[in-house]
């Protein structure tokens, strides 16, 4: 069987860049990257399934799969909370199991995965600069000994070429989350400030006393400050509060 050849580094980098520019968020990018990876390592008579695991704070955060079959294979591993792909992510080391029927590294997982018809796996960690995020490329095959030494080297080369695109996707996701958190905090602050002003006007009290009234109501009702504040504003006829960003 002729092994698929890995494209030149410049071509791989260009493909990854196109994927990054053509997807709206990190989850969509990972899905496209999984499909792209599977196509590179598959051949007309041998389909390779690909899963990409992204972990933050040592907990699986995002899983992308090249197909429904790949997703099912990933889920078998997550059910056991351990296995070759999770180990590759957590420890930053490559894991290659040529034949699950002859391997006993994870006995219960091995038995479950062979029941799904899987025979071999190659898991390669992505090098990421942020130690709070870890990722791995998981290549699955229904054939034993599907990944020879040349295939292992190709996978490592590919991961090295794709890593910068993944790093950028994660960085974009982190900045987007930070921006979303900041926006939510500002919106919450706005409605609380308006509610405080209403209480000051109605009760002729200080700002500190108004805030204490809102906090007391929040504690007694076991709801967030923003919810109490929004109710105060609406009861005064103010309606929903919107924060204007310019």
GROMACS .gro file of C-alpha atoms in nm, residues 38-155:
model
  118
   38UNK     CA    1  -0.784   1.276   0.842
   39UNK     CA    2  -0.771   1.340   0.468
   40UNK     CA    3  -0.393   1.381   0.475
   41UNK     CA    4  -0.331   1.049   0.652
   42UNK     CA    5  -0.597   0.849   0.467
   43UNK     CA    6  -0.558   0.674   0.133
   44UNK     CA    7  -0.816   0.537  -0.115
   45UNK     CA    8  -0.812   0.193   0.051
   46UNK     CA    9  -0.744   0.299   0.412
   47UNK     CA   10  -0.951   0.552   0.604
   48UNK     CA   11  -0.789   0.715   0.905
   49UNK     CA   12  -1.016   0.880   1.163
   50UNK     CA   13  -0.898   1.193   1.340
   51UNK     CA   14  -0.991   1.352   1.668
   52UNK     CA   15  -0.839   1.667   1.817
   53UNK     CA   16  -0.850   1.708   2.192
   54UNK     CA   17  -0.811   2.051   2.348
   55UNK     CA   18  -0.769   2.064   2.724
   56UNK     CA   19  -0.760   2.358   2.961
   57UNK     CA   20  -0.661   2.325   3.325
   58UNK     CA   21  -0.618   1.949   3.266
   59UNK     CA   22  -0.985   1.909   3.180
   60UNK     CA   23  -1.104   1.819   2.829
   61UNK     CA   24  -1.250   2.141   2.693
   62UNK     CA   25  -1.304   2.097   2.320
   63UNK     CA   26  -1.312   1.783   2.112
   64UNK     CA   27  -1.319   1.798   1.732
   65UNK     CA   28  -1.363   1.496   1.508
   66UNK     CA   29  -1.326   1.428   1.138
   67UNK     CA   30  -1.644   1.216   1.133
   68UNK     CA   31  -1.913   1.061   1.350
   69UNK     CA   32  -1.700   0.747   1.378
   70UNK     CA   33  -1.406   0.952   1.504
   71UNK     CA   34  -1.630   1.124   1.759
   72UNK     CA   35  -1.752   0.789   1.890
   73UNK     CA   36  -1.395   0.666   1.928
   74UNK     CA   37  -1.304   0.980   2.124
   75UNK     CA   38  -1.604   0.936   2.353
   76UNK     CA   39  -1.498   0.582   2.445
   77UNK     CA   40  -1.177   0.727   2.585
   78UNK     CA   41  -1.346   1.011   2.773
   79UNK     CA   42  -1.574   0.760   2.942
   80UNK     CA   43  -1.264   0.608   3.105
   81UNK     CA   44  -1.103   0.952   3.170
   82UNK     CA   45  -0.775   0.810   3.042
   83UNK     CA   46  -0.621   0.654   2.737
   84UNK     CA   47  -0.360   0.725   2.469
   85UNK     CA   48  -0.497   1.060   2.350
   86UNK     CA   49  -0.566   1.205   2.694
   87UNK     CA   50  -0.226   1.080   2.810
   88UNK     CA   51  -0.058   1.249   2.512
   89UNK     CA   52  -0.228   1.579   2.601
   90UNK     CA   53  -0.162   1.566   2.973
   91UNK     CA   54   0.198   1.450   2.956
   92UNK     CA   55   0.301   1.612   2.629
   93UNK     CA   56   0.435   1.283   2.495
   94UNK     CA   57   0.356   1.083   2.183
   95UNK     CA   58   0.159   0.762   2.232
   96UNK     CA   59   0.161   0.493   1.962
   97UNK     CA   60  -0.025   0.166   2.002
   98UNK     CA   61   0.028  -0.054   1.693
   99UNK     CA   62  -0.230  -0.316   1.795
  100UNK     CA   63  -0.477  -0.285   2.081
  101UNK     CA   64  -0.527  -0.661   2.088
  102UNK     CA   65  -0.163  -0.702   2.189
  103UNK     CA   66  -0.145  -0.406   2.429
  104UNK     CA   67  -0.239  -0.387   2.797
  105UNK     CA   68  -0.150  -0.028   2.887
  106UNK     CA   69  -0.515   0.057   2.959
  107UNK     CA   70  -0.683  -0.287   2.985
  108UNK     CA   71  -1.046  -0.175   3.029
  109UNK     CA   72  -1.017   0.095   2.763
  110UNK     CA   73  -0.838  -0.145   2.528
  111UNK     CA   74  -1.119  -0.397   2.559
  112UNK     CA   75  -1.384  -0.131   2.500
  113UNK     CA   76  -1.209   0.020   2.200
  114UNK     CA   77  -1.149  -0.315   2.029
  115UNK     CA   78  -1.520  -0.386   2.070
  116UNK     CA   79  -1.565  -0.082   1.844
  117UNK     CA   80  -1.339  -0.242   1.583
  118UNK     CA   81  -1.039  -0.017   1.646
  119UNK     CA   82  -0.695  -0.173   1.624
  120UNK     CA   83  -0.432   0.103   1.629
  121UNK     CA   84  -0.387   0.464   1.735
  122UNK     CA   85  -0.127   0.738   1.713
  123UNK     CA   86  -0.163   1.037   1.946
  124UNK     CA   87   0.073   1.332   1.904
  125UNK     CA   88   0.066   1.636   2.137
  126UNK     CA   89   0.061   1.986   1.993
  127UNK     CA   90   0.339   2.209   2.129
  128UNK     CA   91   0.161   2.504   2.293
  129UNK     CA   92   0.335   2.791   2.475
  130UNK     CA   93   0.058   2.830   2.734
  131UNK     CA   94   0.088   2.555   2.995
  132UNK     CA   95  -0.279   2.599   3.092
  133UNK     CA   96  -0.384   2.468   2.749
  134UNK     CA   97  -0.292   2.132   2.598
  135UNK     CA   98  -0.392   1.966   2.275
  136UNK     CA   99  -0.336   1.645   2.086
  137UNK     CA  100  -0.390   1.501   1.738
  138UNK     CA  101  -0.547   1.155   1.758
  139UNK     CA  102  -0.522   0.928   1.454
  140UNK     CA  103  -0.728   0.608   1.463
  141UNK     CA  104  -0.732   0.305   1.233
  142UNK     CA  105  -0.935  -0.015   1.212
  143UNK     CA  106  -0.618  -0.190   1.093
  144UNK     CA  107  -0.340  -0.322   1.316
  145UNK     CA  108   0.005  -0.170   1.257
  146UNK     CA  109  -0.151   0.108   1.051
  147UNK     CA  110   0.113   0.364   1.146
  148UNK     CA  111   0.469   0.260   1.063
  149UNK     CA  112   0.773   0.465   1.156
  150UNK     CA  113   0.741   0.678   0.842
  151UNK     CA  114   0.377   0.758   0.929
  152UNK     CA  115   0.476   0.845   1.285
  153UNK     CA  116   0.738   1.087   1.154
  154UNK     CA  117   0.488   1.239   0.911
  155UNK     CA  118   0.239   1.291   1.195
   0.00000   0.00000   0.00000
